[in-house]
C-alpha cells in the first residue's frame, strides 16, 4: 500500500551536516548468498536492513539457512540442510529474483518464485535460459519472467554457458555466486551489447575471492569459477555509497557541506563514482581517513556523463542537472528502463511537469534547467525516484512527493536521515 504523501523540506540555508549511512544493499545480499552454503557460520557486521535485504534473508532461510539477529546489529548465518517445497518472495528486488534461483537449483525439490506486480515485467529470460543450459529444470511457461519454479535435484552439473547480459550485470553475478557449488563449476561468456554496471561484477568477483573461490576474470566478457568449498565470512559491510548520493547532492543544491563517515578508501561499489561526478559539477570533494566531505560555495554546472557503469546514480544526477547552471547530457543508461520502473521515462515525465526542459534519448536524458514550479512528484514504486524528488525539494518549496515509503527498498530511514540533516543545520544556525 502506498505511503502518505510527503511535502519535501526546502533548505532554509546552506546545509552543514554529518550523515551516517547504513550498509550496502549490494554487498549485504551477495554476502548472504555466499554465507548460505559456506563451510561454517558467517558473521555479517552492520548489514543493511531494508526490504531488499530482508527479502534475501528470508529467501535463504526458505532454503534451509539460519539467519540470526544478534544484539549488536550483526547477522549470524548458519548453513543448514537445503530443502525443497519452498516459496521465495522476490518483492521488487533484482538481486533476489536473480541471485537465488541458481542457489535454489542445488536443493532437492521445487522452489517457486514470485514478487510484486512490476517485478513480473523485469527481464529474467537470459538467467533462466542459462540455468537450463547448465542442467537445471526451470518451469516458467515460456514467459522468461516471474513467476517461475526451479525444480532442483540436489546438484547442478554446471559447465560452460553463453548469454546476453546487456540487460543486467546481475545475470553474470547470479551464476558466479553459486557456481563454485556446481559439479563442474561454471564458465560464463557474454555475447551482446556491453554489460552494464561492470563494477557490480567486480564486486561479486572480489567477494568470491574473499571466501576462497578460484575465479578467473582475465579475459574480457568471460568469467570462470572453479568448483570447490567456500570459507565462512566475517565481514564489515561498507556504507551504501549509492544511497549517499542525495545527501552529498544537498551540499551542491544548498551551497553547503555534507560529510559521510566511513567512506572506503577502496571499494567495488559503483556508487563511488559520485565523487568524480560532483567534482566535475564544481564541488569541493575531499576523501580522508575519517570519511568523505563534499562542499560547495558557488553554483554548479551541467555536465556530459556516461553513467553506464553507475546507472543507479542517474535519478539523483538528473535532479541535480535540473538545478545546475547549464545543460546536462546523461548517456549509456538505456538498461535502466528495466529497473524498478522505466527510470528514463519517469524522470522525463516528472522533471518536465515541474518545468524542466527534458528530452528522453535512446540511452539517456538531455536536461536544460528552467525555473521550477512546485507540484506533485510521482515515484512509481522506485526508491531512487524518492531520493531524486527530495533533492529537488530542497530548492522547490512545496514540492509534494508521492509514496516516499517506497524508499524502504534500500534505505528505510531515508526520510528521518534527510530531515535530521536539515535539522542539524538549523540547530547549528540557532547556536551560532
Short mmCIF file of C-alpha atoms in Angstrom, two decimals:
data_model
loop_
_atom_site.label_atom_id
_atom_site.label_comp_id
_atom_site.label_asym_id
_atom_site.label_seq_id
_atom_site.Cartn_x
_atom_site.Cartn_y
_atom_site.Cartn_z
CA UNK A 1 0.00 0.00 0.00
CA UNK A 2 1.43 3.45 -0.91
CA UNK A 3 2.60 5.60 2.00
CA UNK A 4 1.19 9.09 2.69
CA UNK A 5 2.47 11.95 0.55
CA UNK A 6 5.41 13.95 1.85
CA UNK A 7 5.95 17.66 1.38
CA UNK A 8 9.70 17.74 0.91
CA UNK A 9 11.50 20.13 3.25
CA UNK A 10 13.08 23.08 1.47
CA UNK A 11 16.52 24.26 2.55
CA UNK A 12 16.50 27.50 4.54
CA UNK A 13 20.22 27.96 4.06
CA UNK A 14 23.43 26.06 3.41
CA UNK A 15 23.44 22.53 4.79
CA UNK A 16 26.23 21.69 7.21
CA UNK A 17 25.79 18.15 8.44
CA UNK A 18 27.32 14.72 9.02
CA UNK A 19 25.22 11.81 7.74
CA UNK A 20 25.97 8.25 8.86
CA UNK A 21 24.57 5.72 6.41
CA UNK A 22 23.76 2.04 6.89
CA UNK A 23 25.41 -0.75 4.92
CA UNK A 24 25.41 -1.50 1.22
CA UNK A 25 22.46 -3.44 -0.17
CA UNK A 26 24.58 -4.91 -2.97
CA UNK A 27 27.23 -6.21 -0.58
CA UNK A 28 24.77 -7.42 2.07
CA UNK A 29 22.84 -9.54 -0.43
CA UNK A 30 25.96 -11.01 -2.01
CA UNK A 31 27.31 -11.94 1.40
CA UNK A 32 24.02 -13.62 2.35
CA UNK A 33 24.10 -15.83 -0.76
CA UNK A 34 27.74 -16.78 -0.21
CA UNK A 35 27.22 -17.47 3.51
CA UNK A 36 24.22 -19.70 2.80
CA UNK A 37 26.47 -22.54 1.61
CA UNK A 38 29.81 -21.64 3.20
CA UNK A 39 31.74 -24.14 5.30
CA UNK A 40 30.72 -22.74 8.67
CA UNK A 41 28.98 -19.90 10.48
CA UNK A 42 29.42 -16.44 8.93
CA UNK A 43 29.11 -13.07 10.64
CA UNK A 44 27.91 -10.05 8.68
CA UNK A 45 28.75 -6.94 10.65
CA UNK A 46 26.41 -3.93 10.31
CA UNK A 47 24.44 -5.35 7.38
CA UNK A 48 21.75 -3.26 5.78
CA UNK A 49 18.23 -3.99 6.95
CA UNK A 50 15.87 -2.89 4.22
CA UNK A 51 13.10 -4.51 2.21
CA UNK A 52 15.54 -5.96 -0.33
CA UNK A 53 17.93 -7.41 2.24
CA UNK A 54 15.16 -8.77 4.48
CA UNK A 55 13.67 -10.48 1.42
CA UNK A 56 17.09 -12.01 0.70
CA UNK A 57 17.46 -13.17 4.31
CA UNK A 58 14.00 -14.77 4.12
CA UNK A 59 14.91 -16.38 0.78
CA UNK A 60 17.98 -18.17 2.12
CA UNK A 61 16.02 -19.12 5.25
CA UNK A 62 13.42 -20.75 2.98
CA UNK A 63 16.24 -22.87 1.53
CA UNK A 64 17.34 -24.10 4.97
CA UNK A 65 19.85 -21.45 6.10
CA UNK A 66 19.58 -19.85 9.55
CA UNK A 67 19.95 -16.06 9.65
CA UNK A 68 20.03 -14.88 13.26
CA UNK A 69 19.88 -11.32 14.56
CA UNK A 70 22.37 -10.69 17.34
CA UNK A 71 22.32 -7.91 19.88
CA UNK A 72 24.92 -5.67 18.26
CA UNK A 73 23.06 -5.49 14.94
CA UNK A 74 25.06 -8.19 13.18
CA UNK A 75 23.71 -11.25 11.39
CA UNK A 76 24.97 -14.77 12.08
CA UNK A 77 24.40 -17.01 9.05
CA UNK A 78 24.49 -20.78 9.57
CA UNK A 79 24.17 -23.11 6.56
CA UNK A 80 21.62 -25.87 7.03
CA UNK A 81 20.11 -28.76 5.12
CA UNK A 82 18.80 -27.41 1.85
CA UNK A 83 15.17 -28.28 1.27
CA UNK A 84 12.61 -28.01 -1.49
CA UNK A 85 8.92 -27.20 -1.29
CA UNK A 86 9.79 -23.57 -0.55
CA UNK A 87 8.45 -20.30 -1.91
CA UNK A 88 10.62 -17.20 -2.41
CA UNK A 89 9.03 -13.74 -2.39
CA UNK A 90 11.26 -11.54 -4.54
CA UNK A 91 9.36 -8.32 -3.90
CA UNK A 92 10.86 -5.89 -6.40
CA UNK A 93 14.45 -6.94 -5.63
CA UNK A 94 16.51 -7.77 -8.70
CA UNK A 95 19.17 -9.38 -6.52
CA UNK A 96 16.65 -11.81 -5.02
CA UNK A 97 14.95 -12.80 -8.28
CA UNK A 98 18.33 -13.30 -10.00
CA UNK A 99 20.77 -14.45 -7.30
CA UNK A 100 18.57 -17.01 -5.54
CA UNK A 101 17.44 -19.30 -8.42
CA UNK A 102 20.99 -20.61 -9.08
CA UNK A 103 21.23 -21.34 -5.34
CA UNK A 104 17.80 -22.96 -5.30
CA UNK A 105 18.90 -25.27 -8.11
CA UNK A 106 21.08 -27.07 -5.54
CA UNK A 107 18.01 -28.02 -3.49
CA UNK A 108 16.36 -31.41 -3.83
CA UNK A 109 12.82 -30.31 -4.67
CA UNK A 110 10.79 -27.48 -6.13
CA UNK A 111 11.29 -23.83 -5.19
CA UNK A 112 8.76 -21.33 -6.53
CA UNK A 113 9.48 -17.64 -7.14
CA UNK A 114 7.18 -14.63 -7.48
CA UNK A 115 7.18 -10.98 -6.50
CA UNK A 116 5.48 -7.61 -6.83
CA UNK A 117 3.37 -6.91 -9.90
CA UNK A 118 6.06 -4.81 -11.57
CA UNK A 119 8.67 -7.48 -10.79
CA UNK A 120 6.86 -9.68 -13.31
CA UNK A 121 7.95 -7.28 -16.07
CA UNK A 122 11.67 -7.30 -15.18
CA UNK A 123 13.84 -9.36 -17.54
CA UNK A 124 14.75 -12.87 -16.40
CA UNK A 125 14.92 -14.79 -19.70
CA UNK A 126 18.74 -14.86 -20.09
CA UNK A 127 19.20 -16.01 -16.48
CA UNK A 128 16.64 -18.80 -16.72
CA UNK A 129 17.96 -19.88 -20.10
CA UNK A 130 21.49 -20.08 -18.70
CA UNK A 131 20.32 -22.29 -15.84
CA UNK A 132 18.73 -24.67 -18.31
CA UNK A 133 21.99 -24.91 -20.28
CA UNK A 134 23.76 -25.82 -17.03
CA UNK A 135 21.34 -28.65 -16.38
CA UNK A 136 18.63 -27.04 -14.26
CA UNK A 137 14.92 -27.69 -14.80
CA UNK A 138 13.02 -24.38 -14.74
CA UNK A 139 9.29 -24.04 -15.37
CA UNK A 140 8.12 -20.58 -16.46
CA UNK A 141 5.53 -21.34 -19.15
CA UNK A 142 7.81 -19.69 -21.70
CA UNK A 143 7.43 -16.20 -20.19
CA UNK A 144 11.03 -15.55 -19.22
CA UNK A 145 9.77 -13.58 -16.21
CA UNK A 146 8.34 -14.16 -12.76
CA UNK A 147 6.58 -16.30 -11.63
CA UNK A 148 8.63 -19.46 -12.21
CA UNK A 149 9.66 -22.66 -10.42
CA UNK A 150 13.15 -24.13 -10.08
CA UNK A 151 12.96 -27.93 -9.87
CA UNK A 152 16.13 -28.83 -8.03
CA UNK A 153 17.69 -32.26 -7.98
CA UNK A 154 20.21 -31.70 -5.19
CA UNK A 155 23.11 -30.94 -7.54
CA UNK A 156 23.88 -28.98 -10.70
CA UNK A 157 26.14 -30.17 -13.49
CA UNK A 158 27.44 -26.70 -14.38
CA UNK A 159 29.94 -26.12 -17.16
CA UNK A 160 30.02 -23.56 -19.96
CA UNK A 161 27.23 -21.14 -20.82
CA UNK A 162 26.91 -18.18 -23.18
CA UNK A 163 24.31 -15.49 -22.54
CA UNK A 164 23.43 -11.89 -23.32
CA UNK A 165 23.85 -9.92 -20.07
CA UNK A 166 23.34 -6.48 -21.65
CA UNK A 167 20.07 -6.03 -19.72
CA UNK A 168 21.68 -6.61 -16.32
CA UNK A 169 25.07 -7.46 -14.88
CA UNK A 170 23.14 -9.43 -12.25
CA UNK A 171 22.75 -12.28 -14.75
CA UNK A 172 26.51 -12.84 -14.54
CA UNK A 173 26.81 -12.28 -10.79
CA UNK A 174 23.97 -14.72 -10.11
CA UNK A 175 25.78 -17.64 -11.74
CA UNK A 176 29.15 -16.70 -10.26
CA UNK A 177 27.82 -16.63 -6.69
CA UNK A 178 26.64 -20.26 -6.80
CA UNK A 179 28.98 -21.64 -9.47
CA UNK A 180 31.59 -22.97 -7.04
CA UNK A 181 28.97 -25.44 -5.75
CA UNK A 182 28.27 -26.88 -9.22
CA UNK A 183 29.95 -30.17 -10.15
CA UNK A 184 31.97 -28.63 -13.00
CA UNK A 185 31.98 -25.07 -11.72
CA UNK A 186 30.79 -22.53 -14.26
CA UNK A 187 32.25 -20.59 -17.17
CA UNK A 188 30.15 -17.63 -18.34
CA UNK A 189 30.61 -15.89 -21.67
CA UNK A 190 28.74 -12.73 -22.55
CA UNK A 191 27.71 -12.09 -26.15
CA UNK A 192 25.81 -8.93 -26.98
CA UNK A 193 25.96 -5.17 -26.30
CA UNK A 194 28.22 -4.12 -23.41
CA UNK A 195 27.31 -5.39 -19.95
CA UNK A 196 26.07 -2.51 -17.76
CA UNK A 197 27.30 -1.82 -14.23
CA UNK A 198 30.56 -3.73 -14.60
CA UNK A 199 31.68 -2.67 -11.10
CA UNK A 200 28.93 -4.89 -9.69
CA UNK A 201 30.52 -7.92 -11.36
CA UNK A 202 33.89 -6.85 -9.95
CA UNK A 203 32.19 -6.67 -6.54
CA UNK A 204 30.96 -10.24 -6.96
CA UNK A 205 34.39 -11.49 -8.04
CA UNK A 206 36.09 -9.83 -5.06
CA UNK A 207 33.52 -11.24 -2.63
CA UNK A 208 34.06 -14.73 -4.05
CA UNK A 209 37.83 -14.44 -3.69
CA UNK A 210 37.35 -13.28 -0.10
CA UNK A 211 35.72 -16.64 0.70
CA UNK A 212 38.40 -18.64 -1.09
CA UNK A 213 36.83 -19.20 -4.51
CA UNK A 214 39.09 -19.65 -7.54
CA UNK A 215 37.82 -17.05 -10.03
CA UNK A 216 39.33 -16.19 -13.42
CA UNK A 217 38.15 -12.91 -14.95
CA UNK A 218 41.25 -12.22 -17.03
CA UNK A 219 39.52 -12.50 -20.42
CA UNK A 220 37.04 -9.76 -21.45
CA UNK A 221 33.40 -10.81 -21.16
CA UNK A 222 34.36 -14.22 -19.72
CA UNK A 223 34.27 -15.38 -16.11
CA UNK A 224 35.21 -18.78 -14.65
CA UNK A 225 34.58 -20.13 -11.13
CA UNK A 226 36.20 -23.46 -10.26
CA UNK A 227 34.25 -25.98 -8.16
CA UNK A 228 35.22 -26.08 -4.50
CA UNK A 229 34.22 -25.26 -0.92
CA UNK A 230 33.78 -21.68 0.32
CA UNK A 231 35.05 -20.33 3.63
CA UNK A 232 32.71 -18.62 6.10
CA UNK A 233 32.70 -14.83 6.24
CA UNK A 234 33.46 -12.37 8.99
CA UNK A 235 32.99 -9.07 7.23
CA UNK A 236 32.12 -5.44 7.91
CA UNK A 237 29.57 -4.19 5.40
CA UNK A 238 30.58 -0.86 3.84
CA UNK A 239 28.15 2.08 3.86
CA UNK A 240 25.90 2.16 0.78
CA UNK A 241 27.58 4.72 -1.47
CA UNK A 242 24.68 4.98 -3.93
CA UNK A 243 22.39 5.88 -1.03
CA UNK A 244 24.87 8.59 -0.06
CA UNK A 245 24.34 10.40 -3.38
CA UNK A 246 21.28 12.51 -2.46
CA UNK A 247 22.85 13.68 0.81
CA UNK A 248 26.05 14.71 -0.95
CA UNK A 249 23.98 16.38 -3.66
CA UNK A 250 22.38 18.51 -0.95
CA UNK A 251 25.74 20.20 -0.43
CA UNK A 252 25.66 21.50 -4.02
CA UNK A 253 22.00 22.48 -4.04
CA UNK A 254 22.27 24.46 -0.79
CA UNK A 255 25.88 25.61 -1.28
CA UNK A 256 26.78 23.91 1.96
CA UNK A 257 28.79 20.95 3.27
CA UNK A 258 27.97 17.28 3.95
CA UNK A 259 30.27 14.64 5.41
CA UNK A 260 29.71 10.87 5.21
CA UNK A 261 31.86 8.94 7.72
CA UNK A 262 33.34 5.55 6.88
CA UNK A 263 33.71 6.14 3.14
CA UNK A 264 36.09 3.38 1.98
CA UNK A 265 39.48 4.25 0.52
CA UNK A 266 39.00 1.38 -1.93
CA UNK A 267 35.68 -0.12 -3.00
CA UNK A 268 33.99 -2.01 -5.79
CA UNK A 269 30.73 -0.10 -5.22
CA UNK A 270 29.68 1.75 -8.37
CA UNK A 271 28.25 4.49 -6.18
CA UNK A 272 31.81 5.66 -5.51
CA UNK A 273 31.60 7.37 -8.92
CA UNK A 274 29.53 10.11 -7.27
CA UNK A 275 32.82 11.63 -6.06
CA UNK A 276 34.04 12.28 -9.61
CA UNK A 277 30.61 13.40 -10.81
CA UNK A 278 30.23 16.03 -8.09
CA UNK A 279 33.81 17.18 -8.63
CA UNK A 280 33.09 17.66 -12.34
CA UNK A 281 29.97 19.66 -11.49
CA UNK A 282 32.06 22.03 -9.41
CA UNK A 283 32.01 20.72 -5.84
CA UNK A 284 34.98 20.52 -3.50
CA UNK A 285 35.34 16.78 -2.81
CA UNK A 286 37.75 15.53 -0.14
CA UNK A 287 38.26 11.86 0.77
CA UNK A 288 40.11 11.50 4.06
CA UNK A 289 40.68 8.66 6.53
CA UNK A 290 37.58 9.62 8.51
CA UNK A 291 35.20 9.89 5.55
CA UNK A 292 34.13 11.89 2.51
CA UNK A 293 33.29 15.59 2.62
CA UNK A 294 31.56 17.45 -0.21
CA UNK A 295 31.17 21.20 -0.09
CA UNK A 296 30.14 23.96 -2.48
CA UNK A 297 30.05 27.73 -2.33
CA UNK A 298 29.26 28.92 -5.83
CA UNK A 299 26.80 27.45 -8.31
CA UNK A 300 27.38 24.15 -10.07
CA UNK A 301 27.49 23.35 -13.74
CA UNK A 302 25.84 20.92 -16.08
CA UNK A 303 27.92 18.02 -17.39
CA UNK A 304 28.13 15.38 -20.12
CA UNK A 305 28.22 11.96 -18.41
CA UNK A 306 28.29 8.33 -19.41
CA UNK A 307 26.69 6.56 -16.43
CA UNK A 308 26.71 3.08 -17.96
CA UNK A 309 28.73 1.65 -15.05
CA UNK A 310 26.95 3.62 -12.30
CA UNK A 311 23.43 3.86 -13.62
CA UNK A 312 21.79 3.79 -10.18
CA UNK A 313 23.08 7.35 -9.74
CA UNK A 314 21.02 8.59 -12.71
CA UNK A 315 17.93 9.85 -10.80
CA UNK A 316 19.91 11.95 -8.32
CA UNK A 317 22.23 13.28 -11.03
CA UNK A 318 19.19 14.17 -13.14
CA UNK A 319 17.73 16.10 -10.19
CA UNK A 320 20.99 17.99 -9.78
CA UNK A 321 21.05 18.68 -13.52
CA UNK A 322 17.62 20.31 -13.27
CA UNK A 323 19.12 22.82 -10.81
CA UNK A 324 22.52 23.33 -12.46
CA UNK A 325 23.97 26.29 -14.37
CA UNK A 326 23.72 24.92 -17.87
CA UNK A 327 22.54 21.78 -19.68
CA UNK A 328 23.43 18.18 -18.85
CA UNK A 329 23.53 15.09 -21.04
CA UNK A 330 23.32 11.65 -19.41
CA UNK A 331 24.30 8.75 -21.70
CA UNK A 332 24.75 4.99 -21.59
CA UNK A 333 21.79 4.07 -19.38
CA UNK A 334 19.21 2.56 -21.72
CA UNK A 335 19.11 -0.52 -19.47
CA UNK A 336 17.51 1.40 -16.58
CA UNK A 337 14.23 1.25 -18.48
CA UNK A 338 14.02 -2.26 -17.00
CA UNK A 339 14.70 -1.29 -13.37
CA UNK A 340 12.07 -0.74 -10.68
CA UNK A 341 10.32 1.42 -13.27
CA UNK A 342 11.32 2.82 -16.66
CA UNK A 343 13.53 5.37 -14.99
CA UNK A 344 14.22 7.41 -18.12
CA UNK A 345 10.53 7.85 -18.91
CA UNK A 346 9.70 8.53 -15.26
CA UNK A 347 12.40 11.18 -14.87
CA UNK A 348 11.49 12.87 -18.14
CA UNK A 349 7.82 12.97 -17.15
CA UNK A 350 8.30 14.23 -13.59
CA UNK A 351 11.04 16.76 -14.30
CA UNK A 352 9.10 18.06 -17.28
CA UNK A 353 5.98 18.52 -15.15
CA UNK A 354 7.96 20.83 -12.83
CA UNK A 355 9.12 22.98 -15.76
CA UNK A 356 12.45 21.42 -16.75
CA UNK A 357 13.23 21.11 -20.46
CA UNK A 358 13.90 17.36 -20.81
CA UNK A 359 14.49 15.26 -23.91
CA UNK A 360 14.42 11.49 -23.45
CA UNK A 361 17.03 9.98 -25.75
CA UNK A 362 17.59 6.38 -26.79
CA UNK A 363 20.07 5.80 -23.96
CA UNK A 364 19.64 8.70 -21.58
CA UNK A 365 18.40 12.23 -20.99
CA UNK A 366 19.21 15.76 -22.16
CA UNK A 367 18.29 18.22 -19.43
CA UNK A 368 18.13 22.02 -19.73
CA UNK A 369 17.35 23.81 -16.44
CA UNK A 370 14.35 26.13 -16.33
CA UNK A 371 12.60 27.91 -13.43
CA UNK A 372 10.77 25.25 -11.43
CA UNK A 373 7.27 25.32 -10.00
CA UNK A 374 6.10 23.17 -7.10
CA UNK A 375 3.83 20.27 -7.87
CA UNK A 376 3.46 16.55 -7.28
CA UNK A 377 6.40 14.26 -7.96
CA UNK A 378 5.44 10.64 -8.61
CA UNK A 379 7.86 7.89 -7.58
CA UNK A 380 6.47 4.80 -9.40
CA UNK A 381 7.41 2.47 -6.53
CA UNK A 382 11.08 3.34 -7.15
CA UNK A 383 13.36 4.19 -4.23
CA UNK A 384 15.74 6.22 -6.42
CA UNK A 385 12.87 8.47 -7.57
CA UNK A 386 12.18 9.31 -3.90
CA UNK A 387 15.79 10.40 -3.49
CA UNK A 388 15.66 12.50 -6.67
CA UNK A 389 12.48 14.21 -5.52
CA UNK A 390 13.98 15.06 -2.14
CA UNK A 391 16.96 16.74 -3.82
CA UNK A 392 14.63 18.84 -5.97
CA UNK A 393 12.52 19.71 -2.92
CA UNK A 394 15.48 21.47 -1.33
CA UNK A 395 15.16 24.19 -3.99
CA UNK A 396 11.43 23.98 -4.75
CA UNK A 397 9.35 24.84 -1.67
CA UNK A 398 6.05 23.00 -1.62
CA UNK A 399 7.11 20.03 -3.74
CA UNK A 400 4.92 17.04 -2.77
CA UNK A 401 6.44 13.60 -3.09
CA UNK A 402 4.12 10.65 -3.66
CA UNK A 403 4.72 7.39 -1.75
CA UNK A 404 8.02 8.24 -0.01
CA UNK A 405 7.78 4.93 1.87
CA UNK A 406 8.89 3.07 -1.23
CA UNK A 407 12.44 4.09 -0.31
CA UNK A 408 12.33 1.28 2.28
CA UNK A 409 13.57 -0.95 -0.54
CA UNK A 410 17.14 0.09 0.25
CA UNK A 411 17.05 2.82 2.94
CA UNK A 412 14.06 2.66 5.31
CA UNK A 413 15.40 5.55 7.39
CA UNK A 414 15.80 7.93 4.44
CA UNK A 415 13.16 10.46 5.46
CA UNK A 416 14.45 10.54 9.05
CA UNK A 417 18.05 10.98 7.88
CA UNK A 418 17.01 13.70 5.43
CA UNK A 419 15.08 15.74 7.98
CA UNK A 420 17.83 15.21 10.55
CA UNK A 421 20.38 16.54 8.07
CA UNK A 422 18.37 19.74 7.67
CA UNK A 423 17.59 19.87 11.39
CA UNK A 424 21.29 19.60 12.25
CA UNK A 425 21.93 22.61 10.03
CA UNK A 426 19.13 24.58 11.64
CA UNK A 427 20.37 23.73 15.14
CA UNK A 428 23.84 24.92 14.27
CA UNK A 429 22.37 28.16 12.99
CA UNK A 430 20.48 28.74 16.26
CA UNK A 431 23.61 28.24 18.35
CA UNK A 432 25.99 30.20 16.15
#
